[in-house]
Amino acid sequence: MEAPTPDSTTLPPKELPSAGPRFRRYASIENHQLEAETVRTEGHAEGEWVVMEKVHGSNFCFLTDGSTVTGARRKALLAPGDKYYPGWEILLEMYTDRVLRAFQLLQEHYAAHPPPRRRLDDDGKLHQLYVYGELFGGMYPGLPTPPTQAHVQKGIYYSPTYDFFAFDLHDGHGYLDYDLAERIFQTAGFFYGEALLKGTFDECLAYPHEFTTTLPKRLGHPPLVGARYEGYKNLAEGTVIKPVRNAYFTNGSRVILKKKIDLYAEIIDIRKREPVKRDRNAKLGDDARLAQELEKLAGEGADVDVRWLCDEFERYVNANRLTAVVSKIGFEGEVRHRLRYKRGQLIGLLAKDALDDLLKRPEARARYDAVAQNKARKQIVTRRLNTLAARPVALFFDPPADDTTDVDNVNVDTPAADVSDTNEYVVTNM
């Protein structure tokens, strides 16, 4: 296999080697609105870029040391019997040989094309490989679905059974360049993110991100038929855009962007948003109380940052973001059953996800830090964030009329109670 040897400038700071593969969370992908200009100002717009379809599923990873293969979800390793998506172990059976083959192929490539020393462990050998991708499927109208499987994400139909969409390889020290990863995926027999376009950064950024998903056709499935699906476009979630040669921003984050269609966007233009059905269990007067508190702060000349943050929360807290948060935990039906009487934890997860995303913007971080210096102002912001998060969560559970959630007591700055046996879904300190 021939491919350009990755230059040391494309690698993040070297990490200490560990005994055997350890869990490594996949780097988050930023919205193109946030990072497109940074790509240009830091000089990453030069060179070739690639566009791939973004799959609406659940982040999944295969880890291997060359002899054993383990699965992982977004935030933790998986063990047999773990409550994730029912029957997820099928993926291990399907892909174990292919993952081991990918490890062997990368070993052979590094033997023929030695990478920079810092790309390998101290003994100069490859000891770990991470195959990142998306678990998808579980429903396709007109085709039978195994009773042990469930639709991974609603809204897009890919396949009646689970499958794995590979999109990145990581050797323990950095992500592989696209061309090398593609050759390994092809040779090892993976279903992977093929290039929809290769070109300049501007060409890839301008590539239409609203189109019918390509996956069913690639998998050999027939078009959707029947009166119910007449005119149904089965749109892709969007696109992922990245340089062919892997690169990193000066802050250490990876250069990779996503463009989602409005239907699945997690940052919403309030002017385009449809009226939201109010949670019938939400406290009456939340909005009125916020107005009164802002009016009081205005008298003190300190409401500008608070008002700005509260307005931005309206854009960042929504049902689409909740769907993404739930998918990181597992099967929607199982999550609904498991957390029905622990909804404060899900409110905390949604609030934290929205806040983390918002604070990636320097202006938001500066305003939030300023607000955090005053306890009263911070309480207003926290209460507003929790109130907004409680609404989609309540609709997710469809709680009985006498079931209420005290949003004032859900604090995004303190750990929430355990959501799973592994204690992985907690709200950490900001």
Coordinates of C-alpha atoms in Angstrom, one line a residue:
M1 CA 0.0 0.0 0.0
E2 CA 1.4 3.4 -1.0
A3 CA 0.4 6.6 0.6
P4 CA 2.1 9.8 1.7
T5 CA 4.0 9.5 5.0
P6 CA 2.2 11.8 7.4
D7 CA 4.3 14.8 8.3
S8 CA 4.9 15.5 12.0
T9 CA 3.1 18.8 11.6
T10 CA -0.1 17.0 11.1
L11 CA 0.1 15.3 14.5
P12 CA -1.2 16.5 17.9
P13 CA 1.2 16.5 20.8
K14 CA 2.4 13.0 21.5
E15 CA 0.7 11.0 24.2
L16 CA 2.4 8.5 26.5
P17 CA 2.0 4.9 25.3
S18 CA -0.2 2.7 27.3
A19 CA -0.4 -1.1 27.8
G20 CA -3.0 -2.2 25.3
P21 CA -5.6 0.0 23.7
R22 CA -7.5 2.2 26.1
F23 CA -10.7 4.1 25.5
R24 CA -10.2 7.2 23.3
R25 CA -13.2 9.4 22.7
Y26 CA -13.7 10.6 19.1
A27 CA -13.0 14.3 18.7
S28 CA -16.1 16.4 18.3
I29 CA -16.9 17.9 14.9
E30 CA -17.6 21.7 14.9
N31 CA -20.3 23.4 13.0
H32 CA -19.1 25.0 9.8
Q33 CA -20.5 28.4 10.9
L34 CA -18.1 28.4 13.9
E35 CA -14.8 27.4 12.4
A36 CA -14.9 28.2 8.6
E37 CA -13.1 31.5 9.1
T38 CA -10.6 30.0 11.5
V39 CA -9.7 27.4 8.8
R40 CA -8.7 30.4 6.5
T41 CA -7.0 32.5 9.1
E42 CA -4.8 29.6 10.3
G43 CA -3.9 28.6 6.7
H44 CA -5.7 25.3 6.6
A45 CA -7.7 26.2 3.5
E46 CA -4.8 25.4 1.3
G47 CA -4.5 21.8 -0.1
E48 CA -7.1 19.3 -1.0
W49 CA -10.3 18.8 1.0
V50 CA -12.9 16.0 1.0
V51 CA -16.7 15.9 1.5
M52 CA -18.4 12.9 3.0
E53 CA -22.0 12.2 3.9
K54 CA -22.8 12.6 7.6
V55 CA -24.7 9.6 8.9
H56 CA -27.5 10.0 11.5
G57 CA -26.7 7.2 13.9
S58 CA -24.8 6.6 17.1
N59 CA -21.0 7.1 17.4
F60 CA -19.3 3.7 17.7
C61 CA -15.7 2.6 17.8
F62 CA -13.7 -0.6 17.4
L63 CA -10.5 -0.8 19.4
T64 CA -7.8 -3.4 18.8
D65 CA -4.2 -4.3 19.8
G66 CA -3.9 -6.6 16.9
S67 CA -5.2 -9.7 18.7
T68 CA -8.4 -8.7 20.4
V69 CA -11.2 -6.4 19.4
T70 CA -13.4 -4.4 21.7
G71 CA -16.4 -2.1 21.0
A72 CA -17.1 1.4 22.5
R73 CA -19.8 3.9 22.3
R74 CA -19.3 7.7 22.4
K75 CA -18.2 7.9 26.1
A76 CA -17.1 4.5 27.2
L77 CA -16.1 0.9 26.4
L78 CA -18.8 -1.7 26.0
A79 CA -19.0 -5.1 27.6
P80 CA -21.2 -8.0 26.6
G81 CA -24.7 -7.4 27.9
D82 CA -24.3 -3.6 28.3
K83 CA -27.5 -1.6 27.7
Y84 CA -26.8 0.3 24.5
Y85 CA -28.6 -0.6 21.3
P86 CA -30.1 -4.1 21.5
G87 CA -28.0 -6.6 19.6
W88 CA -25.0 -4.3 19.1
E89 CA -22.8 -7.3 19.7
I90 CA -23.7 -8.3 16.2
L91 CA -21.3 -5.6 14.9
L92 CA -18.4 -7.2 16.8
E93 CA -19.1 -10.5 15.1
M94 CA -19.5 -8.8 11.7
Y95 CA -16.3 -6.7 11.9
T96 CA -13.8 -8.4 14.2
D97 CA -11.9 -10.0 11.3
R98 CA -12.0 -6.7 9.3
V99 CA -10.7 -4.7 12.2
L100 CA -7.8 -7.1 12.7
R101 CA -7.1 -7.0 9.0
A102 CA -7.0 -3.2 9.2
F103 CA -4.5 -3.4 12.0
Q104 CA -2.3 -5.7 9.9
L105 CA -2.6 -3.5 6.8
L106 CA -1.4 -0.4 8.8
Q107 CA 1.5 -2.4 10.3
E108 CA 2.6 -3.4 6.8
H109 CA 2.2 0.2 5.6
Y110 CA 4.3 1.6 8.4
A111 CA 7.0 -1.1 7.8
A112 CA 7.2 0.0 4.1
H113 CA 6.7 3.7 4.8
P114 CA 8.1 4.5 8.3
P115 CA 6.1 7.4 9.8
P116 CA 7.7 10.0 12.1
R117 CA 9.0 8.4 15.3
R118 CA 6.4 10.2 17.4
R119 CA 3.7 8.4 15.5
L120 CA 4.6 5.0 17.1
D121 CA 5.1 3.8 20.7
D122 CA 8.5 4.0 22.3
D123 CA 9.4 0.5 20.9
G124 CA 8.8 1.8 17.4
K125 CA 5.8 -0.5 16.8
L126 CA 2.1 -0.1 16.3
H127 CA 0.1 -1.3 19.4
Q128 CA -3.4 0.1 18.9
L129 CA -5.9 1.0 16.2
Y130 CA -9.2 2.8 16.6
V131 CA -11.8 2.4 13.9
Y132 CA -14.3 5.2 14.3
G133 CA -17.7 5.3 12.7
E134 CA -21.4 5.3 13.2
L135 CA -23.8 2.5 14.2
F136 CA -26.8 2.9 12.0
G137 CA -29.9 1.1 10.7
G138 CA -32.6 -0.9 12.4
M139 CA -35.5 0.2 10.2
Y140 CA -36.2 0.3 6.5
P141 CA -39.9 0.3 5.3
G142 CA -40.7 -2.7 3.2
L143 CA -37.8 -4.9 4.5
P144 CA -38.0 -7.1 7.6
T145 CA -36.2 -5.9 10.8
P146 CA -34.9 -8.4 13.3
P147 CA -37.0 -8.3 16.5
T148 CA -33.9 -7.8 18.6
Q149 CA -33.0 -4.5 16.9
A150 CA -34.4 -1.0 17.1
H151 CA -34.2 2.1 14.8
V152 CA -31.0 3.9 15.8
Q153 CA -32.2 7.3 14.7
K154 CA -35.6 8.4 13.5
G155 CA -36.2 10.4 10.4
I156 CA -33.8 8.7 8.0
Y157 CA -34.1 5.2 6.7
Y158 CA -30.8 3.4 5.9
S159 CA -31.1 -0.3 6.5
P160 CA -33.4 -2.8 8.2
T161 CA -30.5 -4.2 10.2
Y162 CA -27.6 -2.7 12.1
D163 CA -24.4 -1.8 10.2
F164 CA -21.3 0.2 10.7
F165 CA -20.2 3.3 8.7
A166 CA -16.5 3.8 9.1
F167 CA -15.1 7.3 8.7
D168 CA -11.8 7.6 10.6
L169 CA -8.7 5.6 11.8
H170 CA -6.5 6.6 14.7
D171 CA -3.2 4.8 15.5
G172 CA -3.0 5.9 19.1
H173 CA -1.1 9.1 18.3
G174 CA -3.1 10.7 15.6
Y175 CA -5.8 10.3 12.9
L176 CA -4.7 8.9 9.5
D177 CA -4.9 10.9 6.4
Y178 CA -8.0 10.3 4.3
D179 CA -6.4 8.6 1.4
L180 CA -4.5 6.1 3.6
A181 CA -7.6 5.4 5.7
E182 CA -9.7 4.9 2.6
R183 CA -7.2 2.3 1.2
I184 CA -7.3 0.4 4.4
F185 CA -11.1 0.5 4.6
Q186 CA -11.4 -0.7 1.0
T187 CA -8.9 -3.5 1.4
A188 CA -10.2 -4.7 4.8
G189 CA -13.8 -4.7 3.5
F190 CA -15.4 -1.8 5.5
F191 CA -18.5 0.1 4.6
Y192 CA -17.1 3.6 4.9
G193 CA -17.5 7.3 4.1
E194 CA -16.7 7.6 0.4
A195 CA -15.7 11.0 -1.0
L196 CA -18.7 12.9 -2.4
L197 CA -16.2 15.5 -3.6
K198 CA -12.5 16.2 -3.5
G199 CA -11.5 19.8 -4.1
T200 CA -10.5 23.1 -2.6
F201 CA -11.8 24.2 0.8
D202 CA -14.3 26.6 -0.8
E203 CA -15.5 24.0 -3.2
C204 CA -16.1 21.5 -0.4
L205 CA -17.7 24.1 1.8
A206 CA -20.1 25.0 -1.0
Y207 CA -21.1 21.4 -1.7
P208 CA -24.9 21.1 -1.3
H209 CA -25.5 19.4 2.1
E210 CA -29.2 18.7 1.5
F211 CA -29.6 15.6 -0.6
T212 CA -31.1 12.1 -0.5
T213 CA -28.9 9.8 1.6
T214 CA -26.7 7.6 -0.5
L215 CA -26.5 4.7 1.9
P216 CA -29.6 2.6 1.0
K217 CA -28.5 2.5 -2.7
R218 CA -24.9 1.6 -1.7
L219 CA -26.3 -1.2 0.4
G220 CA -28.5 -2.5 -2.4
H221 CA -31.9 -1.6 -0.8
P222 CA -34.8 -0.6 -3.0
P223 CA -36.3 2.9 -3.0
L224 CA -39.0 3.6 -0.4
V225 CA -42.4 2.7 -1.8
G226 CA -46.0 3.1 -0.8
A227 CA -48.4 6.0 -0.4
R228 CA -47.0 6.8 3.0
Y229 CA -43.6 7.6 1.6
E230 CA -44.7 9.3 -1.6
G231 CA -42.6 12.4 -1.9
Y232 CA -40.5 11.5 1.1
K233 CA -37.0 12.5 0.3
N234 CA -35.1 10.5 2.9
L235 CA -32.6 13.3 3.3
A236 CA -29.1 12.8 4.6
E237 CA -28.2 14.4 7.9
G238 CA -25.7 16.6 6.1
T239 CA -22.0 16.5 5.3
V240 CA -18.6 16.3 6.9
I241 CA -15.8 18.3 5.5
K242 CA -12.1 17.8 6.3
P243 CA -8.6 18.2 4.7
V244 CA -7.3 15.1 2.9
R245 CA -4.1 15.6 4.9
N246 CA -5.0 15.5 8.6
A247 CA -4.5 18.9 10.4
Y248 CA -5.0 20.6 13.7
F249 CA -5.9 24.1 14.8
T250 CA -3.5 26.1 17.0
N251 CA -5.7 25.2 20.0
G252 CA -5.0 21.5 19.4
S253 CA -8.5 20.6 18.1
R254 CA -8.8 18.8 14.8
V255 CA -9.6 20.6 11.6
I256 CA -12.9 19.0 10.6
L257 CA -16.3 20.6 10.0
K258 CA -19.9 19.5 9.7
K259 CA -22.9 21.0 7.9
K260 CA -26.3 19.7 9.0
I261 CA -29.6 20.3 7.3
D262 CA -32.1 22.4 9.2
L263 CA -34.2 19.3 10.1
Y264 CA -31.3 18.0 12.3
A265 CA -29.5 21.3 13.2
E266 CA -28.6 21.6 16.9
I267 CA -28.2 25.4 16.6
I268 CA -31.4 26.9 15.5
D269 CA -32.2 30.3 13.9
I270 CA -35.0 31.5 16.2
R271 CA -36.6 33.3 13.3
K272 CA -37.1 30.0 11.5
R273 CA -38.2 28.0 14.5
E274 CA -41.8 26.9 14.7
P275 CA -43.7 27.6 17.9
V276 CA -42.8 25.1 20.6
K277 CA -45.5 23.3 22.5
R278 CA -45.1 24.3 26.2
D279 CA -44.5 21.6 28.7
R280 CA -47.8 21.2 30.6
N281 CA -45.7 20.5 33.7
A282 CA -43.4 23.5 33.4
K283 CA -43.7 26.0 36.2
L284 CA -46.0 28.9 35.2
G285 CA -44.4 32.2 35.2
D286 CA -40.8 31.1 34.3
D287 CA -40.6 33.6 31.5
A288 CA -42.2 36.3 33.6
R289 CA -39.8 35.7 36.4
L290 CA -36.9 35.9 34.0
A291 CA -38.2 39.3 32.7
Q292 CA -38.5 40.6 36.2
E293 CA -35.0 39.5 37.1
L294 CA -33.6 41.0 33.9
E295 CA -35.4 44.3 34.7
K296 CA -33.9 44.4 38.1
L297 CA -30.4 43.8 36.7
A298 CA -31.0 46.5 34.1
G299 CA -31.5 48.9 37.0
E300 CA -28.1 47.9 38.2
G301 CA -26.6 48.1 34.7
A302 CA -25.6 44.5 34.7
D303 CA -28.1 42.7 32.5
V304 CA -26.4 42.8 29.1
D305 CA -24.4 39.6 29.3
V306 CA -27.2 37.8 31.1
R307 CA -29.7 38.7 28.5
W308 CA -27.4 37.8 25.7
L309 CA -26.7 34.3 27.1
C310 CA -30.4 33.7 27.8
D311 CA -31.2 34.6 24.2
E312 CA -28.4 32.3 22.9
F313 CA -29.7 29.4 25.0
E314 CA -32.9 29.6 23.0
R315 CA -30.9 28.7 19.9
Y316 CA -28.9 25.9 21.4
V317 CA -31.5 24.0 23.5
N318 CA -33.9 22.1 21.3
A319 CA -35.3 18.6 20.5
N320 CA -32.5 17.9 17.9
R321 CA -29.8 18.3 20.5
L322 CA -31.7 16.1 22.9
T323 CA -32.0 13.4 20.3
A324 CA -28.2 13.6 19.9
V325 CA -27.6 13.4 23.6
V326 CA -29.9 10.4 24.0
S327 CA -28.2 8.6 21.1
K328 CA -24.9 8.8 23.0
I329 CA -26.6 6.9 25.9
G330 CA -28.3 4.2 23.9
F331 CA -31.6 3.0 22.4
E332 CA -34.3 5.7 22.8
G333 CA -36.9 3.4 24.2
E334 CA -34.6 1.9 26.8
V335 CA -33.3 5.4 27.8
R336 CA -36.9 6.5 28.2
H337 CA -37.7 3.6 30.4
R338 CA -34.5 3.8 32.5
L339 CA -34.6 7.5 33.2
R340 CA -38.4 8.1 33.4
Y341 CA -38.1 9.0 37.1
K342 CA -34.6 10.4 36.8
R343 CA -35.3 13.1 34.2
G344 CA -33.3 15.7 36.0
Q345 CA -30.2 13.8 34.9
L346 CA -31.3 14.1 31.3
I347 CA -32.0 17.8 31.7
G348 CA -28.5 18.2 33.1
L349 CA -27.0 16.4 30.2
L350 CA -28.9 18.4 27.6
A351 CA -28.1 21.7 29.4
K352 CA -24.4 20.9 29.7
D353 CA -24.2 19.8 26.0
A354 CA -25.8 23.1 24.9
L355 CA -23.6 25.1 27.2
D356 CA -20.4 23.3 26.1
D357 CA -21.3 24.0 22.5
L358 CA -22.1 27.6 23.1
L359 CA -18.9 28.3 25.1
K360 CA -16.8 27.2 22.1
R361 CA -17.5 30.7 20.8
P362 CA -14.9 33.2 22.4
E363 CA -17.6 35.9 22.8
A364 CA -19.9 33.4 24.7
R365 CA -17.0 32.3 26.9
A366 CA -16.1 35.8 27.8
R367 CA -19.7 36.8 28.6
Y368 CA -20.2 33.6 30.7
D369 CA -17.0 34.1 32.7
A370 CA -18.1 37.7 33.4
V371 CA -21.6 36.5 34.6
A372 CA -20.0 33.7 36.7
Q373 CA -18.3 36.3 38.9
N374 CA -21.7 37.3 40.4
K375 CA -23.8 34.6 42.1
A376 CA -27.1 36.2 41.4
R377 CA -26.4 36.7 37.7
K378 CA -25.1 33.1 37.4
Q379 CA -28.2 31.7 39.1
I380 CA -30.5 33.5 36.6
V381 CA -28.5 32.1 33.6
T382 CA -28.4 28.6 35.1
R383 CA -32.2 28.7 35.9
R384 CA -33.0 29.8 32.3
L385 CA -30.8 27.1 30.8
N386 CA -32.4 24.4 32.9
T387 CA -35.9 25.7 32.2
L388 CA -35.3 25.6 28.5
A389 CA -33.8 22.1 28.7
A390 CA -36.7 20.8 30.8
R391 CA -39.2 21.4 28.0
P392 CA -37.9 19.0 25.3
V393 CA -37.1 16.5 28.0
A394 CA -40.7 16.6 29.3
L395 CA -42.0 16.0 25.8
F396 CA -39.5 13.2 25.4
F397 CA -40.9 11.4 28.4
D398 CA -44.5 12.6 28.0
P399 CA -44.9 12.6 31.8
P400 CA -48.2 12.3 33.7
A401 CA -49.9 15.6 34.8
D402 CA -48.8 15.1 38.4
D403 CA -45.2 14.5 37.6
T404 CA -43.1 17.6 38.0
T405 CA -39.4 18.5 37.6
D406 CA -37.8 21.1 39.8
V407 CA -35.6 22.7 37.2
D408 CA -34.2 25.1 39.8
N409 CA -32.4 22.2 41.5
V410 CA -30.7 21.0 38.3
N411 CA -27.3 22.7 38.3
V412 CA -25.0 22.4 35.3
D413 CA -22.0 23.2 37.5
T414 CA -22.3 20.2 39.8
P415 CA -22.3 16.5 39.1
A416 CA -25.7 14.8 38.6
A417 CA -26.5 11.4 40.0
D418 CA -25.5 8.3 38.1
V419 CA -27.3 7.5 34.9
S420 CA -25.7 4.2 34.3
D421 CA -23.8 1.5 36.1
T422 CA -20.5 2.9 34.7
N423 CA -21.1 6.4 36.1
E424 CA -20.2 7.9 32.8
Y425 CA -23.1 10.2 32.2
V426 CA -22.6 12.9 34.7
V427 CA -22.6 16.7 34.4
T428 CA -19.1 17.8 35.2
N429 CA -17.9 21.1 36.6
M430 CA -17.5 23.9 34.2

